[in-house]
Amino acid sequence: MIAVTARAHTNIALIKYWGKADAALMLPANSSVSLTLDQFYTDTRVAFSPQLTADTFSLDGVLQTGAAVAKVSRFLDHVRDMADMDLRAQVQSVNHVPTAAGLASSASAYAAMALAASRAAGLQLDHPALTRLARRGSGSASRSIDGGCVIWHRGIDDESSFAEPIAVNPALDLRMIAIVINHHAKKVSSRAGMAETVATSPFFPAWAQTAEANSQEMVAALAGDDFKLVGELAERSALMMHATTLAANPPFTYFQPGTLAALQLVQTMRAQGLPAYTTIDAGPNVKVLTTAEYVDAVADQLARHLDNPITICAPGPAARVLQEETVDD
Ligand code: PMV
């Protein structure tokens, strides 16, 4: 048997995925667009073995139990189906995020696992098939198979819901600064939060329709050289996503006081001429989109006015295999 170790970088959506059209197949209600980041990634080693009677999963060296293993096992079932085999696997994942960054992501985790597990099972999936496999673990993981900017096409079935890289005008020279507002685990997971929103928020249909159009607008904007357009689309997509949760029943929000403080600071910086726009996911942390030319000035202002740790990111690379080892059966 071979053991395969793969690395995938996390991504942050510029146009958000928020709500499923089909929960079993993990089909989203709208297409989404993201930027893969160089600073945050997951390394995952997968080895299938006839010696194992159950799948095992360790995260950062700690052996996991219960729901965490069950989730990995369900994902591996897709790989076993595709490879037409029934072996159990040992899965070891290590998240590389700055200490207490609070940015560990299922995107990099399932993208790395999709690549490592498919190769370890003897599969050579083509690019769309690999993104579709990653999608089954976590929707956003479909976008972490590629580097740079990526679109995940909504699609209408398993086959048509895949991700691919988008051409980005080099003149944009994007950068993203991650601000840690709170590194504790979020109270409402993205899975639960979006399900709640789909089921109860009257804003949801308007969100899904607008986000689909915005994804196409973002693809066009990334091909151009107007950073303001890219930034405005991104910031608005995040705020629209968060508006849907405020209208859910019961209403909820991922924002914390520090989230709003960072939003206001970035607005003020913009009024003073710095090109910077915010985006926020299913948690309180804020990411600031800017350009290489202004990233130091923006980081300087953030450090001056906020007490929170920041990490400067550039576009990151595609997922790749780090190592293939032959192991004893
Ligand atoms: O696929 P998940 O469960 O990681 O959901 C991602 C949801 C958001 O991060 C809020 C938006 C996105 O498109 O990444």
CSV table of C-alpha atoms and ligand atoms in Angstrom, one decimal:
chain,number,residue,atom,x,y,z
A,1,MET,CA,0.0,0.0,0.0
A,2,ILE,CA,1.1,3.6,-0.3
A,3,ALA,CA,0.7,6.4,2.2
A,4,VAL,CA,0.2,9.8,0.6
A,5,THR,CA,0.7,13.2,2.3
A,6,ALA,CA,-0.9,16.2,0.6
A,7,ARG,CA,-0.9,20.0,1.4
A,8,ALA,CA,-3.8,22.4,0.7
A,9,HIS,CA,-4.1,26.0,1.5
A,10,THR,CA,-7.1,27.7,3.0
A,11,ASN,CA,-9.3,30.1,1.0
A,12,ILE,CA,-11.4,33.1,1.8
A,13,ALA,CA,-14.5,33.7,-0.2
A,14,LEU,CA,-14.8,37.1,-2.0
A,15,ILE,CA,-18.3,36.2,-3.0
A,16,LYS,CA,-19.7,33.9,-0.3
A,17,TYR,CA,-21.3,30.5,-0.3
A,18,TRP,CA,-24.0,30.5,2.2
A,19,GLY,CA,-26.8,27.9,1.9
A,20,LYS,CA,-27.2,24.6,0.2
A,21,ALA,CA,-29.6,23.7,-2.6
A,22,ASP,CA,-29.0,20.0,-1.9
A,23,ALA,CA,-27.5,19.0,1.5
A,24,ALA,CA,-26.9,15.3,0.6
A,25,LEU,CA,-24.9,16.2,-2.5
A,26,MET,CA,-23.5,19.4,-1.1
A,27,LEU,CA,-24.8,21.5,-3.9
A,28,PRO,CA,-24.7,25.2,-3.1
A,29,ALA,CA,-27.6,27.7,-3.7
A,30,ASN,CA,-25.2,30.0,-5.5
A,31,SER,CA,-21.7,30.0,-7.2
A,32,SER,CA,-18.9,31.5,-5.1
A,33,VAL,CA,-15.5,33.1,-5.7
A,34,SER,CA,-12.4,32.9,-3.4
A,35,LEU,CA,-8.8,33.8,-2.9
A,36,THR,CA,-6.5,31.0,-1.7
A,37,LEU,CA,-4.0,32.3,1.0
A,38,ASP,CA,-0.3,31.4,1.3
A,39,GLN,CA,-0.1,31.6,5.1
A,40,PHE,CA,-2.6,29.0,6.2
A,41,TYR,CA,-2.6,25.4,5.2
A,42,THR,CA,-3.2,21.8,6.3
A,43,ASP,CA,-1.0,18.8,5.7
A,44,THR,CA,-2.8,15.4,5.7
A,45,ARG,CA,-1.4,11.9,5.5
A,46,VAL,CA,-3.7,9.0,4.5
A,47,ALA,CA,-2.8,5.3,4.5
A,48,PHE,CA,-5.4,2.6,3.8
A,49,SER,CA,-4.6,-0.7,5.4
A,50,PRO,CA,-6.1,-4.2,5.6
A,51,GLN,CA,-4.7,-4.3,9.2
A,52,LEU,CA,-7.2,-1.6,10.3
A,53,THR,CA,-10.7,-2.5,11.5
A,54,ALA,CA,-11.9,1.2,11.7
A,55,ASP,CA,-10.8,4.5,10.3
A,56,THR,CA,-8.6,6.6,12.7
A,57,PHE,CA,-8.1,10.3,12.6
A,58,SER,CA,-5.6,12.5,14.4
A,59,LEU,CA,-5.6,16.3,14.3
A,60,ASP,CA,-2.4,18.1,15.3
A,61,GLY,CA,-1.1,14.9,16.9
A,62,VAL,CA,-4.3,14.3,19.0
A,63,LEU,CA,-6.3,11.2,18.3
A,64,GLN,CA,-9.9,12.2,17.7
A,65,THR,CA,-13.1,10.3,18.7
A,66,GLY,CA,-16.8,10.4,18.1
A,67,ALA,CA,-18.4,12.8,15.7
A,68,ALA,CA,-15.0,14.1,14.4
A,69,VAL,CA,-14.0,10.6,13.2
A,70,ALA,CA,-17.5,9.8,11.9
A,71,LYS,CA,-17.3,12.8,9.7
A,72,VAL,CA,-13.9,11.8,8.3
A,73,SER,CA,-15.2,8.2,7.8
A,74,ARG,CA,-18.2,9.4,5.8
A,75,PHE,CA,-15.9,11.4,3.6
A,76,LEU,CA,-13.6,8.4,3.1
A,77,ASP,CA,-16.7,6.3,2.1
A,78,HIS,CA,-16.9,8.5,-1.0
A,79,VAL,CA,-13.3,7.6,-1.8
A,80,ARG,CA,-13.9,3.9,-1.1
A,81,ASP,CA,-17.0,3.9,-3.4
A,82,MET,CA,-15.0,5.5,-6.2
A,83,ALA,CA,-12.1,3.1,-5.8
A,84,ASP,CA,-14.4,0.2,-5.3
A,85,MET,CA,-12.6,-1.0,-2.2
A,86,ASP,CA,-13.4,-1.4,1.5
A,87,LEU,CA,-10.1,-0.8,3.4
A,88,ARG,CA,-10.1,1.4,6.5
A,89,ALA,CA,-7.6,4.3,6.7
A,90,GLN,CA,-5.3,6.1,9.1
A,91,VAL,CA,-5.7,9.9,8.6
A,92,GLN,CA,-3.3,12.3,10.2
A,93,SER,CA,-3.8,16.0,9.8
A,94,VAL,CA,-1.7,19.0,10.9
A,95,ASN,CA,-3.1,22.5,10.6
A,96,HIS,CA,-0.5,25.2,10.0
A,97,VAL,CA,-2.0,28.4,11.2
A,98,PRO,CA,-0.3,31.0,13.4
A,99,THR,CA,-0.8,30.2,17.1
A,100,ALA,CA,-4.3,31.1,18.2
A,101,ALA,CA,-5.2,32.5,14.8
A,102,GLY,CA,-8.7,31.2,15.0
A,103,LEU,CA,-8.6,30.7,11.3
A,104,ALA,CA,-8.4,26.9,11.1
A,105,SER,CA,-10.6,26.0,8.2
A,106,SER,CA,-12.4,22.9,6.9
A,107,ALA,CA,-11.5,24.2,3.4
A,108,SER,CA,-7.8,23.3,3.6
A,109,ALA,CA,-8.6,20.2,5.7
A,110,TYR,CA,-10.9,18.5,3.2
A,111,ALA,CA,-9.0,19.7,0.1
A,112,ALA,CA,-5.8,18.0,1.5
A,113,MET,CA,-7.8,14.9,2.5
A,114,ALA,CA,-9.4,14.6,-0.9
A,115,LEU,CA,-6.0,14.7,-2.7
A,116,ALA,CA,-4.2,12.4,-0.2
A,117,ALA,CA,-7.1,9.9,0.2
A,118,SER,CA,-7.8,9.6,-3.5
A,119,ARG,CA,-4.1,9.0,-4.4
A,120,ALA,CA,-3.7,6.6,-1.5
A,121,ALA,CA,-6.7,4.6,-2.8
A,122,GLY,CA,-5.0,4.4,-6.2
A,123,LEU,CA,-7.3,6.9,-7.9
A,124,GLN,CA,-6.0,9.5,-10.4
A,125,LEU,CA,-8.9,11.9,-10.4
A,126,ASP,CA,-9.0,14.6,-13.0
A,127,HIS,CA,-9.2,18.2,-11.8
A,128,PRO,CA,-13.0,18.7,-11.8
A,129,ALA,CA,-13.5,15.3,-10.1
A,130,LEU,CA,-11.0,16.2,-7.3
A,131,THR,CA,-12.8,19.5,-6.6
A,132,ARG,CA,-16.1,17.6,-6.5
A,133,LEU,CA,-14.7,15.1,-4.1
A,134,ALA,CA,-13.4,17.9,-1.8
A,135,ARG,CA,-16.9,19.5,-2.0
A,136,ARG,CA,-18.4,16.4,-0.4
A,137,GLY,CA,-16.3,17.0,2.8
A,138,SER,CA,-17.0,20.8,3.0
A,139,GLY,CA,-18.3,23.0,0.3
A,140,SER,CA,-15.6,25.6,0.6
A,141,ALA,CA,-12.9,22.8,0.3
A,142,SER,CA,-13.8,22.5,-3.5
A,143,ARG,CA,-12.1,26.0,-3.9
A,144,SER,CA,-8.9,25.0,-2.0
A,145,ILE,CA,-7.7,22.5,-4.7
A,146,ASP,CA,-6.5,25.5,-6.7
A,147,GLY,CA,-4.3,28.5,-5.9
A,148,GLY,CA,-5.0,32.2,-6.6
A,149,CYS,CA,-8.6,33.1,-7.3
A,150,VAL,CA,-11.2,30.3,-7.8
A,151,ILE,CA,-14.8,30.0,-8.8
A,152,TRP,CA,-17.0,27.1,-7.5
A,153,HIS,CA,-19.8,26.8,-10.0
A,154,ARG,CA,-23.1,26.2,-8.3
A,155,GLY,CA,-24.1,23.5,-10.9
A,156,ILE,CA,-27.4,21.5,-10.9
A,157,ASP,CA,-26.0,18.1,-10.0
A,158,ASP,CA,-22.9,16.3,-8.7
A,159,GLU,CA,-21.2,16.5,-12.1
A,160,SER,CA,-21.7,20.2,-12.8
A,161,SER,CA,-20.9,21.5,-9.3
A,162,PHE,CA,-17.1,21.9,-9.4
A,163,ALA,CA,-14.4,24.5,-8.9
A,164,GLU,CA,-11.8,25.9,-11.3
A,165,PRO,CA,-9.2,28.7,-11.2
A,166,ILE,CA,-10.0,32.2,-12.6
A,167,ALA,CA,-7.7,34.4,-14.6
A,168,VAL,CA,-6.7,37.4,-12.4
A,169,ASN,CA,-5.3,40.6,-13.9
A,170,PRO,CA,-1.7,40.8,-12.5
A,171,ALA,CA,-2.2,44.6,-12.1
A,172,LEU,CA,-4.6,43.8,-9.2
A,173,ASP,CA,-1.8,42.2,-7.1
A,174,LEU,CA,-4.2,41.2,-4.3
A,175,ARG,CA,-3.2,40.9,-0.6
A,176,MET,CA,-5.3,39.9,2.4
A,177,ILE,CA,-4.7,40.7,6.0
A,178,ALA,CA,-6.3,38.4,8.6
A,179,ILE,CA,-7.3,40.1,11.9
A,180,VAL,CA,-8.0,37.8,14.8
A,181,ILE,CA,-10.9,39.2,16.8
A,182,ASN,CA,-11.5,36.0,18.8
A,183,HIS,CA,-9.8,32.6,18.3
A,184,HIS,CA,-12.3,30.5,20.3
A,185,ALA,CA,-14.4,28.0,18.4
A,186,LYS,CA,-17.5,29.5,16.9
A,187,LYS,CA,-20.8,28.9,18.6
A,188,VAL,CA,-22.8,28.2,15.4
A,189,SER,CA,-20.9,26.1,12.8
A,190,SER,CA,-21.2,27.2,9.2
A,191,ARG,CA,-23.1,24.1,8.4
A,192,ALA,CA,-25.7,24.7,11.1
A,193,GLY,CA,-25.8,28.5,10.5
A,194,MET,CA,-26.5,28.2,6.8
A,195,ALA,CA,-29.1,25.4,7.3
A,196,GLU,CA,-30.9,27.7,9.8
A,197,THR,CA,-30.7,30.6,7.3
A,198,VAL,CA,-32.1,28.6,4.4
A,199,ALA,CA,-34.9,27.3,6.6
A,200,THR,CA,-36.0,30.5,8.3
A,201,SER,CA,-34.6,33.7,6.8
A,202,PRO,CA,-36.9,35.5,4.4
A,203,PHE,CA,-33.8,37.3,3.0
A,204,PHE,CA,-32.4,34.0,1.8
A,205,PRO,CA,-34.0,33.8,-1.7
A,206,ALA,CA,-32.8,37.4,-2.4
A,207,TRP,CA,-29.3,36.5,-1.1
A,208,ALA,CA,-29.0,33.4,-3.4
A,209,GLN,CA,-30.1,35.3,-6.5
A,210,THR,CA,-27.9,38.3,-5.8
A,211,ALA,CA,-24.8,36.2,-4.9
A,212,GLU,CA,-25.1,34.2,-8.2
A,213,ALA,CA,-25.1,37.4,-10.2
A,214,ASN,CA,-22.3,38.8,-8.0
A,215,SER,CA,-20.1,35.7,-8.7
A,216,GLN,CA,-20.2,36.4,-12.5
A,217,GLU,CA,-19.5,40.1,-11.8
A,218,MET,CA,-16.6,39.2,-9.6
A,219,VAL,CA,-15.1,37.0,-12.4
A,220,ALA,CA,-15.3,40.0,-14.8
A,221,ALA,CA,-13.9,42.3,-12.1
A,222,LEU,CA,-10.9,40.1,-11.4
A,223,ALA,CA,-10.0,40.1,-15.1
A,224,GLY,CA,-10.0,43.9,-15.1
A,225,ASP,CA,-7.8,46.4,-13.3
A,226,ASP,CA,-10.3,48.2,-11.1
A,227,PHE,CA,-9.4,47.1,-7.5
A,228,LYS,CA,-12.2,49.3,-6.1
A,229,LEU,CA,-14.8,47.3,-8.0
A,230,VAL,CA,-13.3,44.0,-6.6
A,231,GLY,CA,-13.2,45.4,-3.1
A,232,GLU,CA,-16.7,46.8,-3.1
A,233,LEU,CA,-18.2,43.6,-4.5
A,234,ALA,CA,-16.4,41.5,-1.8
A,235,GLU,CA,-17.3,43.7,1.1
A,236,ARG,CA,-20.9,43.9,0.0
A,237,SER,CA,-21.2,40.1,-0.4
A,238,ALA,CA,-20.0,39.5,3.1
A,239,LEU,CA,-22.4,42.1,4.6
A,240,MET,CA,-25.3,40.7,2.6
A,241,MET,CA,-24.5,37.2,3.9
A,242,HIS,CA,-24.5,38.4,7.5
A,243,ALA,CA,-27.8,40.3,6.9
A,244,THR,CA,-29.4,36.9,6.1
A,245,THR,CA,-28.6,35.6,9.6
A,246,LEU,CA,-30.0,38.7,11.3
A,247,ALA,CA,-33.3,37.9,9.6
A,248,ALA,CA,-33.3,34.2,10.5
A,249,ASN,CA,-35.7,33.0,13.2
A,250,PRO,CA,-34.4,33.0,15.8
A,251,PRO,CA,-32.0,35.7,14.6
A,252,PHE,CA,-28.3,35.3,15.1
A,253,THR,CA,-25.0,37.0,14.2
A,254,TYR,CA,-21.3,36.0,14.0
A,255,PHE,CA,-20.3,39.7,14.7
A,256,GLN,CA,-18.7,40.7,18.0
A,257,PRO,CA,-17.9,44.2,19.1
A,258,GLY,CA,-14.4,43.8,17.8
A,259,THR,CA,-15.8,42.8,14.4
A,260,LEU,CA,-17.6,46.1,14.1
A,261,ALA,CA,-14.6,48.1,15.4
A,262,ALA,CA,-12.5,46.6,12.6
A,263,LEU,CA,-15.2,47.3,9.9
A,264,GLN,CA,-15.4,50.9,11.0
A,265,LEU,CA,-11.6,51.3,11.1
A,266,VAL,CA,-11.3,50.0,7.5
A,267,GLN,CA,-14.1,52.4,6.4
A,268,THR,CA,-12.2,55.3,8.0
A,269,MET,CA,-9.0,54.2,6.3
A,270,ARG,CA,-10.8,54.1,3.0
A,271,ALA,CA,-12.1,57.7,3.5
A,272,GLN,CA,-8.5,58.7,4.1
A,273,GLY,CA,-7.5,57.2,0.7
A,274,LEU,CA,-6.3,53.7,1.5
A,275,PRO,CA,-7.8,51.0,-0.7
A,276,ALA,CA,-9.0,48.4,1.8
A,277,TYR,CA,-12.2,46.3,2.0
A,278,THR,CA,-13.4,43.8,4.6
A,279,THR,CA,-14.8,40.3,4.5
A,280,ILE,CA,-16.1,38.2,7.3
A,281,ASP,CA,-17.0,34.5,7.4
A,282,ALA,CA,-18.9,32.3,9.9
A,283,GLY,CA,-17.1,33.8,12.9
A,284,PRO,CA,-16.1,37.2,14.3
A,285,ASN,CA,-12.7,37.5,12.6
A,286,VAL,CA,-12.2,40.1,9.9
A,287,LYS,CA,-10.1,39.8,6.7
A,288,VAL,CA,-9.0,42.9,4.9
A,289,LEU,CA,-8.6,42.8,1.1
A,290,THR,CA,-6.0,45.3,-0.3
A,291,THR,CA,-3.2,45.4,-2.9
A,292,ALA,CA,0.5,44.8,-2.7
A,293,GLU,CA,1.2,48.5,-3.1
A,294,TYR,CA,-0.8,49.4,0.0
A,295,VAL,CA,-0.6,46.3,2.2
A,296,ASP,CA,2.2,47.7,4.5
A,297,ALA,CA,0.3,51.0,5.0
A,298,VAL,CA,-2.9,49.1,5.7
A,299,ALA,CA,-1.2,46.7,8.1
A,300,ASP,CA,0.4,49.7,9.9
A,301,GLN,CA,-2.9,51.4,10.5
A,302,LEU,CA,-4.5,48.2,11.7
A,303,ALA,CA,-1.6,47.6,14.2
A,304,ARG,CA,-1.8,51.2,15.3
A,305,HIS,CA,-5.5,51.2,16.1
A,306,LEU,CA,-6.4,47.6,17.0
A,307,ASP,CA,-5.0,45.4,19.7
A,308,ASN,CA,-5.6,42.2,17.6
A,309,PRO,CA,-2.9,40.0,16.0
A,310,ILE,CA,-2.8,40.3,12.2
A,311,THR,CA,-1.3,38.1,9.5
A,312,ILE,CA,-0.4,39.4,6.0
A,313,CYS,CA,-1.3,37.0,3.2
A,314,ALA,CA,-0.5,36.8,-0.5
A,315,PRO,CA,-2.3,34.5,-3.0
A,316,GLY,CA,-1.5,30.9,-2.1
A,317,PRO,CA,-0.6,27.9,-4.3
A,318,ALA,CA,-2.7,24.9,-5.5
A,319,ALA,CA,-3.0,21.7,-3.4
A,320,ARG,CA,-0.1,19.3,-4.0
A,321,VAL,CA,1.2,15.9,-3.0
A,322,LEU,CA,4.2,16.3,-0.6
A,323,GLN,CA,5.1,12.6,-0.3
A,324,GLU,CA,4.2,9.1,-1.4
A,325,GLU,CA,5.6,6.3,0.7
A,326,THR,CA,5.3,2.6,0.3
A,327,VAL,CA,4.2,1.1,3.6
A,328,ASP,CA,3.8,-2.5,4.8
A,329,ASP,CA,0.4,-4.1,4.4
B,1,PMV,O1,-18.0,24.9,3.4
B,1,PMV,P1,-18.0,25.5,4.7
B,1,PMV,O2,-18.8,24.7,5.7
B,1,PMV,O3,-16.6,25.8,5.2
B,1,PMV,O4,-18.8,26.9,4.6
B,1,PMV,C1,-18.2,28.1,4.2
B,1,PMV,C2,-19.0,29.2,4.6
B,1,PMV,C3,-18.3,30.6,4.5
B,1,PMV,O5,-17.0,30.5,5.0
B,1,PMV,C4,-19.0,31.5,5.5
B,1,PMV,C5,-18.4,31.2,3.1
B,1,PMV,C6,-17.5,30.6,2.1
B,1,PMV,O6,-17.9,30.7,0.9
B,1,PMV,O7,-16.4,30.1,2.4
